[in-house]
Amino acid sequence: CIAALLSCACTAPGITADAPKTVRAHPLPSYQIHEECVTLDPGDRVEYAFASDEPVAFNLHYREGSAVVMPVVRDGSRADGGVYIARIAHAYCLTWEAGPAGATINYRIRVKPRAS
């Protein structure tokens, strides 16, 4: 999984502050990865929730040089959600990886700027 993350580049951020992105029935073939990336400043938060018909490996990560830092990791999960508050400015990626059965995922991501 780590090797796949190192070789997989984050896509250009397509989620803007306070404009949630909701995706339904996204197919995830066997052992494939789907990733959504957002740029956060210190104090910004990303709210996320997902559900899957089969277990998936989920993480929220960022890259620090050649290292991959994963502050949120959920292995073999069919659903999860939470709020992550950025401590440093970075591009953060939410990543789902299917197992041998593949999966179909529904998810929602929302970026909230730090309170003024």
PDB file of C-alpha atoms in Angstrom:
ATOM      1  CA  CYS A   1       0.000   0.000   0.000  1.00  0.00           C
ATOM      2  CA  ILE A   2       2.801   2.449   0.893  1.00  0.00           C
ATOM      3  CA  ALA A   3       4.561   1.764  -2.401  1.00  0.00           C
ATOM      4  CA  ALA A   4       1.333   2.456  -4.266  1.00  0.00           C
ATOM      5  CA  LEU A   5       0.917   5.754  -2.405  1.00  0.00           C
ATOM      6  CA  LEU A   6       4.453   6.817  -3.239  1.00  0.00           C
ATOM      7  CA  SER A   7       3.871   6.155  -6.924  1.00  0.00           C
ATOM      8  CA  CYS A   8       0.394   7.717  -7.022  1.00  0.00           C
ATOM      9  CA  ALA A   9       0.320  11.490  -7.435  1.00  0.00           C
ATOM     10  CA  CYS A  10      -2.450  13.550  -5.893  1.00  0.00           C
ATOM     11  CA  THR A  11      -4.849  14.942  -8.424  1.00  0.00           C
ATOM     12  CA  ALA A  12      -5.345  18.672  -8.719  1.00  0.00           C
ATOM     13  CA  PRO A  13      -7.594  19.917  -5.939  1.00  0.00           C
ATOM     14  CA  GLY A  14     -11.188  20.012  -7.164  1.00  0.00           C
ATOM     15  CA  ILE A  15     -12.880  20.692  -3.850  1.00  0.00           C
ATOM     16  CA  THR A  16     -13.316  24.287  -2.765  1.00  0.00           C
ATOM     17  CA  ALA A  17     -14.030  25.660   0.700  1.00  0.00           C
ATOM     18  CA  ASP A  18     -17.600  25.149   1.901  1.00  0.00           C
ATOM     19  CA  ALA A  19     -18.616  23.442  -1.364  1.00  0.00           C
ATOM     20  CA  PRO A  20     -18.940  19.756  -0.468  1.00  0.00           C
ATOM     21  CA  LYS A  21     -18.196  17.101  -3.043  1.00  0.00           C
ATOM     22  CA  THR A  22     -20.547  14.123  -2.979  1.00  0.00           C
ATOM     23  CA  VAL A  23     -19.866  11.032  -5.082  1.00  0.00           C
ATOM     24  CA  ARG A  24     -22.219   8.077  -5.348  1.00  0.00           C
ATOM     25  CA  ALA A  25     -21.528   4.571  -6.641  1.00  0.00           C
ATOM     26  CA  HIS A  26     -17.887   5.114  -7.598  1.00  0.00           C
ATOM     27  CA  PRO A  27     -16.578   1.745  -8.850  1.00  0.00           C
ATOM     28  CA  LEU A  28     -13.278   0.613  -7.389  1.00  0.00           C
ATOM     29  CA  PRO A  29     -11.929  -2.496  -9.180  1.00  0.00           C
ATOM     30  CA  SER A  30      -9.876  -5.135  -7.348  1.00  0.00           C
ATOM     31  CA  TYR A  31      -6.749  -3.706  -5.704  1.00  0.00           C
ATOM     32  CA  GLN A  32      -7.272  -0.292  -7.311  1.00  0.00           C
ATOM     33  CA  ILE A  33      -6.871   3.065  -5.568  1.00  0.00           C
ATOM     34  CA  HIS A  34      -9.095   6.142  -5.741  1.00  0.00           C
ATOM     35  CA  GLU A  35      -7.875   9.405  -4.293  1.00  0.00           C
ATOM     36  CA  GLU A  36      -9.260  12.895  -3.685  1.00  0.00           C
ATOM     37  CA  CYS A  37      -6.861  15.652  -2.677  1.00  0.00           C
ATOM     38  CA  VAL A  38      -7.405  19.001  -1.007  1.00  0.00           C
ATOM     39  CA  THR A  39      -5.064  21.830  -0.095  1.00  0.00           C
ATOM     40  CA  LEU A  40      -5.325  22.895   3.534  1.00  0.00           C
ATOM     41  CA  ASP A  41      -3.743  25.676   5.565  1.00  0.00           C
ATOM     42  CA  PRO A  42      -3.079  25.354   9.304  1.00  0.00           C
ATOM     43  CA  GLY A  43      -6.404  25.300  11.147  1.00  0.00           C
ATOM     44  CA  ASP A  44      -8.441  24.346   8.069  1.00  0.00           C
ATOM     45  CA  ARG A  45     -10.423  21.144   8.402  1.00  0.00           C
ATOM     46  CA  VAL A  46     -11.663  18.499   6.066  1.00  0.00           C
ATOM     47  CA  GLU A  47     -14.889  16.704   6.933  1.00  0.00           C
ATOM     48  CA  TYR A  48     -15.280  13.308   5.304  1.00  0.00           C
ATOM     49  CA  ALA A  49     -17.627  10.336   5.314  1.00  0.00           C
ATOM     50  CA  PHE A  50     -17.771   7.216   3.187  1.00  0.00           C
ATOM     51  CA  ALA A  51     -19.600   3.937   2.827  1.00  0.00           C
ATOM     52  CA  SER A  52     -18.567   0.926   0.778  1.00  0.00           C
ATOM     53  CA  ASP A  53     -20.287  -2.310  -0.199  1.00  0.00           C
ATOM     54  CA  GLU A  54     -17.035  -4.243   0.438  1.00  0.00           C
ATOM     55  CA  PRO A  55     -14.194  -3.598   2.902  1.00  0.00           C
ATOM     56  CA  VAL A  56     -11.629  -1.035   1.753  1.00  0.00           C
ATOM     57  CA  ALA A  57      -8.407   0.381   3.138  1.00  0.00           C
ATOM     58  CA  PHE A  58      -8.874   4.113   3.736  1.00  0.00           C
ATOM     59  CA  ASN A  59      -6.364   6.750   4.744  1.00  0.00           C
ATOM     60  CA  LEU A  60      -5.831  10.474   4.818  1.00  0.00           C
ATOM     61  CA  HIS A  61      -2.219  11.302   4.049  1.00  0.00           C
ATOM     62  CA  TYR A  62       0.265  13.894   2.891  1.00  0.00           C
ATOM     63  CA  ARG A  63       3.808  13.694   1.613  1.00  0.00           C
ATOM     64  CA  GLU A  64       6.782  15.129   3.454  1.00  0.00           C
ATOM     65  CA  GLY A  65       9.711  14.753   1.068  1.00  0.00           C
ATOM     66  CA  SER A  66       9.867  11.048   0.222  1.00  0.00           C
ATOM     67  CA  ALA A  67       7.865  10.062   3.328  1.00  0.00           C
ATOM     68  CA  VAL A  68       4.122   9.466   3.374  1.00  0.00           C
ATOM     69  CA  VAL A  69       2.524  10.686   6.622  1.00  0.00           C
ATOM     70  CA  MET A  70      -0.856   9.058   7.393  1.00  0.00           C
ATOM     71  CA  PRO A  71      -2.673  10.764  10.279  1.00  0.00           C
ATOM     72  CA  VAL A  72      -5.848   8.719   9.577  1.00  0.00           C
ATOM     73  CA  VAL A  73      -5.796   4.990   8.695  1.00  0.00           C
ATOM     74  CA  ARG A  74      -8.757   2.590   8.542  1.00  0.00           C
ATOM     75  CA  ASP A  75      -8.109  -0.924   7.254  1.00  0.00           C
ATOM     76  CA  GLY A  76     -10.908  -3.261   6.178  1.00  0.00           C
ATOM     77  CA  SER A  77     -13.632  -0.685   6.692  1.00  0.00           C
ATOM     78  CA  ARG A  78     -17.075  -0.462   5.100  1.00  0.00           C
ATOM     79  CA  ALA A  79     -17.803   3.007   6.499  1.00  0.00           C
ATOM     80  CA  ASP A  80     -16.111   5.812   8.381  1.00  0.00           C
ATOM     81  CA  GLY A  81     -16.272   9.537   8.809  1.00  0.00           C
ATOM     82  CA  GLY A  82     -14.616  12.284  10.740  1.00  0.00           C
ATOM     83  CA  VAL A  83     -13.018  15.686  10.801  1.00  0.00           C
ATOM     84  CA  TYR A  84      -9.296  16.245  10.329  1.00  0.00           C
ATOM     85  CA  ILE A  85      -7.771  19.598  11.330  1.00  0.00           C
ATOM     86  CA  ALA A  86      -4.574  20.468   9.462  1.00  0.00           C
ATOM     87  CA  ARG A  87      -1.575  21.379  11.573  1.00  0.00           C
ATOM     88  CA  ILE A  88       0.569  22.367   8.586  1.00  0.00           C
ATOM     89  CA  ALA A  89      -0.108  23.693   5.082  1.00  0.00           C
ATOM     90  CA  HIS A  90      -0.091  20.810   2.617  1.00  0.00           C
ATOM     91  CA  ALA A  91      -1.994  18.920  -0.033  1.00  0.00           C
ATOM     92  CA  TYR A  92      -3.843  16.172   1.855  1.00  0.00           C
ATOM     93  CA  CYS A  93      -5.202  13.141   0.030  1.00  0.00           C
ATOM     94  CA  LEU A  94      -8.070  10.872   1.051  1.00  0.00           C
ATOM     95  CA  THR A  95      -7.443   7.437  -0.437  1.00  0.00           C
ATOM     96  CA  TRP A  96      -9.530   4.291  -0.779  1.00  0.00           C
ATOM     97  CA  GLU A  97      -8.006   0.969  -1.837  1.00  0.00           C
ATOM     98  CA  ALA A  98     -10.151  -2.015  -2.782  1.00  0.00           C
ATOM     99  CA  GLY A  99      -9.374  -5.581  -1.824  1.00  0.00           C
ATOM    100  CA  PRO A 100      -9.742  -8.666  -4.026  1.00  0.00           C
ATOM    101  CA  ALA A 101     -13.534  -8.288  -4.364  1.00  0.00           C
ATOM    102  CA  GLY A 102     -13.354  -4.683  -5.557  1.00  0.00           C
ATOM    103  CA  ALA A 103     -15.863  -2.215  -4.101  1.00  0.00           C
ATOM    104  CA  THR A 104     -18.346   0.519  -4.832  1.00  0.00           C
ATOM    105  CA  ILE A 105     -17.909   3.590  -2.652  1.00  0.00           C
ATOM    106  CA  ASN A 106     -20.064   6.583  -1.785  1.00  0.00           C
ATOM    107  CA  TYR A 107     -18.330   9.538  -0.177  1.00  0.00           C
ATOM    108  CA  ARG A 108     -18.662  13.161   0.819  1.00  0.00           C
ATOM    109  CA  ILE A 109     -15.819  15.614   1.401  1.00  0.00           C
ATOM    110  CA  ARG A 110     -16.118  19.180   2.648  1.00  0.00           C
ATOM    111  CA  VAL A 111     -13.352  21.686   3.397  1.00  0.00           C
ATOM    112  CA  LYS A 112     -13.973  24.242   6.124  1.00  0.00           C
ATOM    113  CA  PRO A 113     -11.507  27.155   6.426  1.00  0.00           C
ATOM    114  CA  ARG A 114     -10.198  27.919   9.895  1.00  0.00           C
ATOM    115  CA  ALA A 115     -12.437  30.167  11.936  1.00  0.00           C
ATOM    116  CA  SER A 116     -11.568  33.850  11.731  1.00  0.00           C
TER     117      SER A 116
END
